[in-house]
Amino acid sequence: MRTETSVYVSMTDEENPLSTVSPQPFSLDDGEWPTAEHYVLAMQFEDPALRAEIRSVLDPQQARKLAKRHKRHLRSDWESVRRVYMTRAIYTRCLSHPASARALLETGDKRIVESSLYDYYWGCGRDGRGVNTYGEVLMDIREKLRSAGAVSPVPPASQTHAPPD
């Protein structure tokens, strides 16, 4: 159920700075990652060569296909650590890209919902009964950014003043 107290995002919307596929490169774990999606997909595997291969593909869709081809080699603890890796990726990206952090802070106190109809772990699922882990990750990072004062939100245009002549 959509309400005014919620913000809906899609992990696959390249235009949305809160999406995992938004092209906002960042450095983490001795690598430069083109998107958060690349990072999280690569961290599913322990093989450094496979991680590097995923990191090097041009777009998140190619990274997803490559990871899917190797799914039988997923790390054994992936279910228990995937949220941690997603959190690390998005938090690091926010620190690297203040506009991304501001977009997250501008959601205020609204509940953030990942609107995937098919993903019941990261998203809300077709019936709204999904875990919405990605939304929870974003809300946790938003709180961490606030408490750390890492990025100050941009004031609304009505509050900005031109410098005197």
PDB file of C-alpha atoms in Angstrom:
ATOM      1  CA  MET A   1       0.000   0.000   0.000  1.00  0.00           C
ATOM      2  CA  ARG A   2       1.490   3.336  -1.040  1.00  0.00           C
ATOM      3  CA  THR A   3       1.230   6.181   1.414  1.00  0.00           C
ATOM      4  CA  GLU A   4       2.549   9.724   1.652  1.00  0.00           C
ATOM      5  CA  THR A   5       4.731   8.601   4.547  1.00  0.00           C
ATOM      6  CA  SER A   6       6.760   6.337   2.253  1.00  0.00           C
ATOM      7  CA  VAL A   7       9.287   6.906  -0.504  1.00  0.00           C
ATOM      8  CA  TYR A   8       9.455   4.248  -3.199  1.00  0.00           C
ATOM      9  CA  VAL A   9      12.739   3.508  -4.943  1.00  0.00           C
ATOM     10  CA  SER A  10      13.859   0.912  -7.429  1.00  0.00           C
ATOM     11  CA  MET A  11      17.272  -0.689  -7.164  1.00  0.00           C
ATOM     12  CA  THR A  12      17.350  -0.851 -10.974  1.00  0.00           C
ATOM     13  CA  ASP A  13      16.596   2.792 -11.840  1.00  0.00           C
ATOM     14  CA  GLU A  14      19.878   4.258 -13.128  1.00  0.00           C
ATOM     15  CA  GLU A  15      18.455   7.797 -12.892  1.00  0.00           C
ATOM     16  CA  ASN A  16      17.762   7.536  -9.161  1.00  0.00           C
ATOM     17  CA  PRO A  17      20.805   8.377  -6.995  1.00  0.00           C
ATOM     18  CA  LEU A  18      19.487   5.933  -4.360  1.00  0.00           C
ATOM     19  CA  SER A  19      19.534   2.988  -6.770  1.00  0.00           C
ATOM     20  CA  THR A  20      22.237   0.316  -6.650  1.00  0.00           C
ATOM     21  CA  VAL A  21      22.810   0.730 -10.397  1.00  0.00           C
ATOM     22  CA  SER A  22      23.264   4.501 -10.328  1.00  0.00           C
ATOM     23  CA  PRO A  23      26.637   5.205 -12.001  1.00  0.00           C
ATOM     24  CA  GLN A  24      28.445   6.662  -8.998  1.00  0.00           C
ATOM     25  CA  PRO A  25      31.905   5.070  -8.715  1.00  0.00           C
ATOM     26  CA  PHE A  26      33.520   4.608  -5.312  1.00  0.00           C
ATOM     27  CA  SER A  27      36.587   2.937  -3.816  1.00  0.00           C
ATOM     28  CA  LEU A  28      36.185   0.065  -1.387  1.00  0.00           C
ATOM     29  CA  ASP A  29      38.148  -3.092  -0.566  1.00  0.00           C
ATOM     30  CA  ASP A  30      41.113  -2.152  -2.767  1.00  0.00           C
ATOM     31  CA  GLY A  31      38.980  -1.594  -5.843  1.00  0.00           C
ATOM     32  CA  GLU A  32      37.179   1.122  -7.758  1.00  0.00           C
ATOM     33  CA  TRP A  33      33.556   0.044  -8.246  1.00  0.00           C
ATOM     34  CA  PRO A  34      31.401   1.552 -11.029  1.00  0.00           C
ATOM     35  CA  THR A  35      28.170   0.947  -9.087  1.00  0.00           C
ATOM     36  CA  ALA A  36      27.037  -0.470  -5.765  1.00  0.00           C
ATOM     37  CA  GLU A  37      25.459  -3.299  -7.761  1.00  0.00           C
ATOM     38  CA  HIS A  38      28.872  -4.317  -9.128  1.00  0.00           C
ATOM     39  CA  TYR A  39      30.319  -4.372  -5.612  1.00  0.00           C
ATOM     40  CA  VAL A  40      27.538  -6.421  -4.027  1.00  0.00           C
ATOM     41  CA  LEU A  41      27.458  -8.906  -6.898  1.00  0.00           C
ATOM     42  CA  ALA A  42      31.238  -9.392  -6.698  1.00  0.00           C
ATOM     43  CA  MET A  43      31.198  -9.872  -2.931  1.00  0.00           C
ATOM     44  CA  GLN A  44      29.000 -12.940  -3.396  1.00  0.00           C
ATOM     45  CA  PHE A  45      32.182 -14.760  -4.375  1.00  0.00           C
ATOM     46  CA  GLU A  46      35.482 -15.406  -2.643  1.00  0.00           C
ATOM     47  CA  ASP A  47      37.484 -15.810  -5.867  1.00  0.00           C
ATOM     48  CA  PRO A  48      39.471 -12.570  -6.416  1.00  0.00           C
ATOM     49  CA  ALA A  49      39.644 -13.146 -10.188  1.00  0.00           C
ATOM     50  CA  LEU A  50      35.857 -13.453 -10.456  1.00  0.00           C
ATOM     51  CA  ARG A  51      35.408 -10.342  -8.303  1.00  0.00           C
ATOM     52  CA  ALA A  52      37.759  -8.431 -10.593  1.00  0.00           C
ATOM     53  CA  GLU A  53      35.924  -9.690 -13.668  1.00  0.00           C
ATOM     54  CA  ILE A  54      32.565  -8.533 -12.267  1.00  0.00           C
ATOM     55  CA  ARG A  55      34.072  -5.159 -11.338  1.00  0.00           C
ATOM     56  CA  SER A  56      35.431  -4.668 -14.855  1.00  0.00           C
ATOM     57  CA  VAL A  57      32.250  -5.227 -16.885  1.00  0.00           C
ATOM     58  CA  LEU A  58      30.686  -2.093 -18.317  1.00  0.00           C
ATOM     59  CA  ASP A  59      27.204  -2.090 -16.870  1.00  0.00           C
ATOM     60  CA  PRO A  60      25.280  -3.600 -13.954  1.00  0.00           C
ATOM     61  CA  GLN A  61      23.194  -5.840 -16.229  1.00  0.00           C
ATOM     62  CA  GLN A  62      26.367  -7.499 -17.535  1.00  0.00           C
ATOM     63  CA  ALA A  63      27.640  -7.835 -13.962  1.00  0.00           C
ATOM     64  CA  ARG A  64      24.355  -9.494 -12.974  1.00  0.00           C
ATOM     65  CA  LYS A  65      24.572 -11.961 -15.873  1.00  0.00           C
ATOM     66  CA  LEU A  66      28.157 -12.832 -14.995  1.00  0.00           C
ATOM     67  CA  ALA A  67      27.296 -13.393 -11.330  1.00  0.00           C
ATOM     68  CA  LYS A  68      24.308 -15.527 -12.309  1.00  0.00           C
ATOM     69  CA  ARG A  69      26.557 -17.728 -14.491  1.00  0.00           C
ATOM     70  CA  HIS A  70      28.695 -18.455 -11.420  1.00  0.00           C
ATOM     71  CA  LYS A  71      25.901 -18.800  -8.839  1.00  0.00           C
ATOM     72  CA  ARG A  72      26.950 -22.335  -7.929  1.00  0.00           C
ATOM     73  CA  HIS A  73      30.157 -20.805  -6.506  1.00  0.00           C
ATOM     74  CA  LEU A  74      28.434 -18.405  -4.094  1.00  0.00           C
ATOM     75  CA  ARG A  75      30.244 -18.035  -0.808  1.00  0.00           C
ATOM     76  CA  SER A  76      28.700 -20.259   1.856  1.00  0.00           C
ATOM     77  CA  ASP A  77      27.934 -17.383   4.239  1.00  0.00           C
ATOM     78  CA  TRP A  78      26.324 -15.093   1.635  1.00  0.00           C
ATOM     79  CA  GLU A  79      22.830 -15.217   3.161  1.00  0.00           C
ATOM     80  CA  SER A  80      24.177 -13.955   6.482  1.00  0.00           C
ATOM     81  CA  VAL A  81      26.533 -11.237   5.141  1.00  0.00           C
ATOM     82  CA  ARG A  82      24.779  -9.780   2.092  1.00  0.00           C
ATOM     83  CA  ARG A  83      23.113  -6.963   4.031  1.00  0.00           C
ATOM     84  CA  VAL A  84      26.483  -5.937   5.475  1.00  0.00           C
ATOM     85  CA  TYR A  85      28.022  -5.702   2.005  1.00  0.00           C
ATOM     86  CA  MET A  86      25.089  -3.709   0.658  1.00  0.00           C
ATOM     87  CA  THR A  87      25.339  -1.327   3.617  1.00  0.00           C
ATOM     88  CA  ARG A  88      29.082  -0.866   3.097  1.00  0.00           C
ATOM     89  CA  ALA A  89      28.583  -0.140  -0.601  1.00  0.00           C
ATOM     90  CA  ILE A  90      25.792   2.401  -0.206  1.00  0.00           C
ATOM     91  CA  TYR A  91      27.362   4.154   2.798  1.00  0.00           C
ATOM     92  CA  THR A  92      30.738   4.441   1.043  1.00  0.00           C
ATOM     93  CA  ARG A  93      29.026   5.715  -2.103  1.00  0.00           C
ATOM     94  CA  CYS A  94      27.182   8.368  -0.057  1.00  0.00           C
ATOM     95  CA  LEU A  95      30.463   9.516   1.465  1.00  0.00           C
ATOM     96  CA  SER A  96      32.031   9.644  -2.009  1.00  0.00           C
ATOM     97  CA  HIS A  97      29.070  11.404  -3.658  1.00  0.00           C
ATOM     98  CA  PRO A  98      27.498  14.111  -1.473  1.00  0.00           C
ATOM     99  CA  ALA A  99      24.576  14.466  -3.922  1.00  0.00           C
ATOM    100  CA  SER A 100      23.660  10.843  -3.243  1.00  0.00           C
ATOM    101  CA  ALA A 101      23.827  11.432   0.502  1.00  0.00           C
ATOM    102  CA  ARG A 102      21.693  14.567   0.164  1.00  0.00           C
ATOM    103  CA  ALA A 103      19.091  12.662  -1.869  1.00  0.00           C
ATOM    104  CA  LEU A 104      18.906  10.133   0.942  1.00  0.00           C
ATOM    105  CA  LEU A 105      18.694  12.802   3.640  1.00  0.00           C
ATOM    106  CA  GLU A 106      15.960  14.596   1.679  1.00  0.00           C
ATOM    107  CA  THR A 107      13.678  11.597   2.252  1.00  0.00           C
ATOM    108  CA  GLY A 108      13.280  13.000   5.769  1.00  0.00           C
ATOM    109  CA  ASP A 109      11.689  10.534   8.150  1.00  0.00           C
ATOM    110  CA  LYS A 110       9.707   8.737   5.485  1.00  0.00           C
ATOM    111  CA  ARG A 111       9.823   4.976   5.239  1.00  0.00           C
ATOM    112  CA  ILE A 112      11.859   3.914   2.210  1.00  0.00           C
ATOM    113  CA  VAL A 113      10.491   0.991   0.235  1.00  0.00           C
ATOM    114  CA  GLU A 114      12.295  -0.866  -2.545  1.00  0.00           C
ATOM    115  CA  SER A 115       9.453  -1.378  -5.006  1.00  0.00           C
ATOM    116  CA  SER A 116      10.472  -4.638  -6.671  1.00  0.00           C
ATOM    117  CA  LEU A 117       7.509  -6.850  -7.450  1.00  0.00           C
ATOM    118  CA  TYR A 118       9.720  -9.936  -7.687  1.00  0.00           C
ATOM    119  CA  ASP A 119      12.302  -9.548  -4.946  1.00  0.00           C
ATOM    120  CA  TYR A 120      10.994 -10.502  -1.527  1.00  0.00           C
ATOM    121  CA  TYR A 121      14.337 -10.060   0.240  1.00  0.00           C
ATOM    122  CA  TRP A 122      15.649  -6.696  -0.996  1.00  0.00           C
ATOM    123  CA  GLY A 123      12.205  -5.390  -1.965  1.00  0.00           C
ATOM    124  CA  CYS A 124       8.578  -5.356  -0.900  1.00  0.00           C
ATOM    125  CA  GLY A 125       7.421  -8.010  -3.356  1.00  0.00           C
ATOM    126  CA  ARG A 126       4.241  -8.069  -5.390  1.00  0.00           C
ATOM    127  CA  ASP A 127       1.969  -8.284  -2.349  1.00  0.00           C
ATOM    128  CA  GLY A 128       3.908  -5.885  -0.104  1.00  0.00           C
ATOM    129  CA  ARG A 129       4.940  -8.674   2.259  1.00  0.00           C
ATOM    130  CA  GLY A 130       8.593  -8.677   1.275  1.00  0.00           C
ATOM    131  CA  VAL A 131      11.356  -8.022   3.791  1.00  0.00           C
ATOM    132  CA  ASN A 132      12.340  -4.702   2.127  1.00  0.00           C
ATOM    133  CA  THR A 133      15.945  -5.116   3.211  1.00  0.00           C
ATOM    134  CA  TYR A 134      17.201  -2.497   0.734  1.00  0.00           C
ATOM    135  CA  GLY A 135      14.766   0.066   2.111  1.00  0.00           C
ATOM    136  CA  GLU A 136      15.938  -0.766   5.637  1.00  0.00           C
ATOM    137  CA  VAL A 137      19.578  -0.396   4.563  1.00  0.00           C
ATOM    138  CA  LEU A 138      18.837   3.061   3.126  1.00  0.00           C
ATOM    139  CA  MET A 139      17.003   4.145   6.293  1.00  0.00           C
ATOM    140  CA  ASP A 140      19.879   2.881   8.486  1.00  0.00           C
ATOM    141  CA  ILE A 141      22.425   4.776   6.379  1.00  0.00           C
ATOM    142  CA  ARG A 142      20.256   7.897   6.441  1.00  0.00           C
ATOM    143  CA  GLU A 143      20.312   7.776  10.247  1.00  0.00           C
ATOM    144  CA  LYS A 144      24.064   7.195  10.308  1.00  0.00           C
ATOM    145  CA  LEU A 145      24.636  10.164   7.974  1.00  0.00           C
ATOM    146  CA  ARG A 146      22.479  12.359  10.205  1.00  0.00           C
ATOM    147  CA  SER A 147      24.197  11.366  13.428  1.00  0.00           C
ATOM    148  CA  ALA A 148      27.669  11.634  11.912  1.00  0.00           C
ATOM    149  CA  GLY A 149      26.884  14.987  10.299  1.00  0.00           C
ATOM    150  CA  ALA A 150      28.757  13.592   7.291  1.00  0.00           C
ATOM    151  CA  VAL A 151      26.784  15.605   4.749  1.00  0.00           C
ATOM    152  CA  SER A 152      24.611  18.608   5.322  1.00  0.00           C
ATOM    153  CA  PRO A 153      21.432  18.775   3.277  1.00  0.00           C
ATOM    154  CA  VAL A 154      21.162  21.544   0.717  1.00  0.00           C
ATOM    155  CA  PRO A 155      18.679  24.196   1.888  1.00  0.00           C
ATOM    156  CA  PRO A 156      15.575  24.682  -0.262  1.00  0.00           C
ATOM    157  CA  ALA A 157      15.983  27.278  -3.028  1.00  0.00           C
ATOM    158  CA  SER A 158      13.773  29.715  -1.103  1.00  0.00           C
ATOM    159  CA  GLN A 159      16.344  29.749   1.705  1.00  0.00           C
ATOM    160  CA  THR A 160      19.406  30.361  -0.422  1.00  0.00           C
ATOM    161  CA  HIS A 161      20.635  33.882  -0.917  1.00  0.00           C
ATOM    162  CA  ALA A 162      22.715  35.313  -3.699  1.00  0.00           C
ATOM    163  CA  PRO A 163      25.991  36.853  -2.549  1.00  0.00           C
ATOM    164  CA  PRO A 164      25.956  40.648  -2.357  1.00  0.00           C
ATOM    165  CA  ASP A 165      27.296  42.515  -5.367  1.00  0.00           C
TER     166      ASP A 165
END
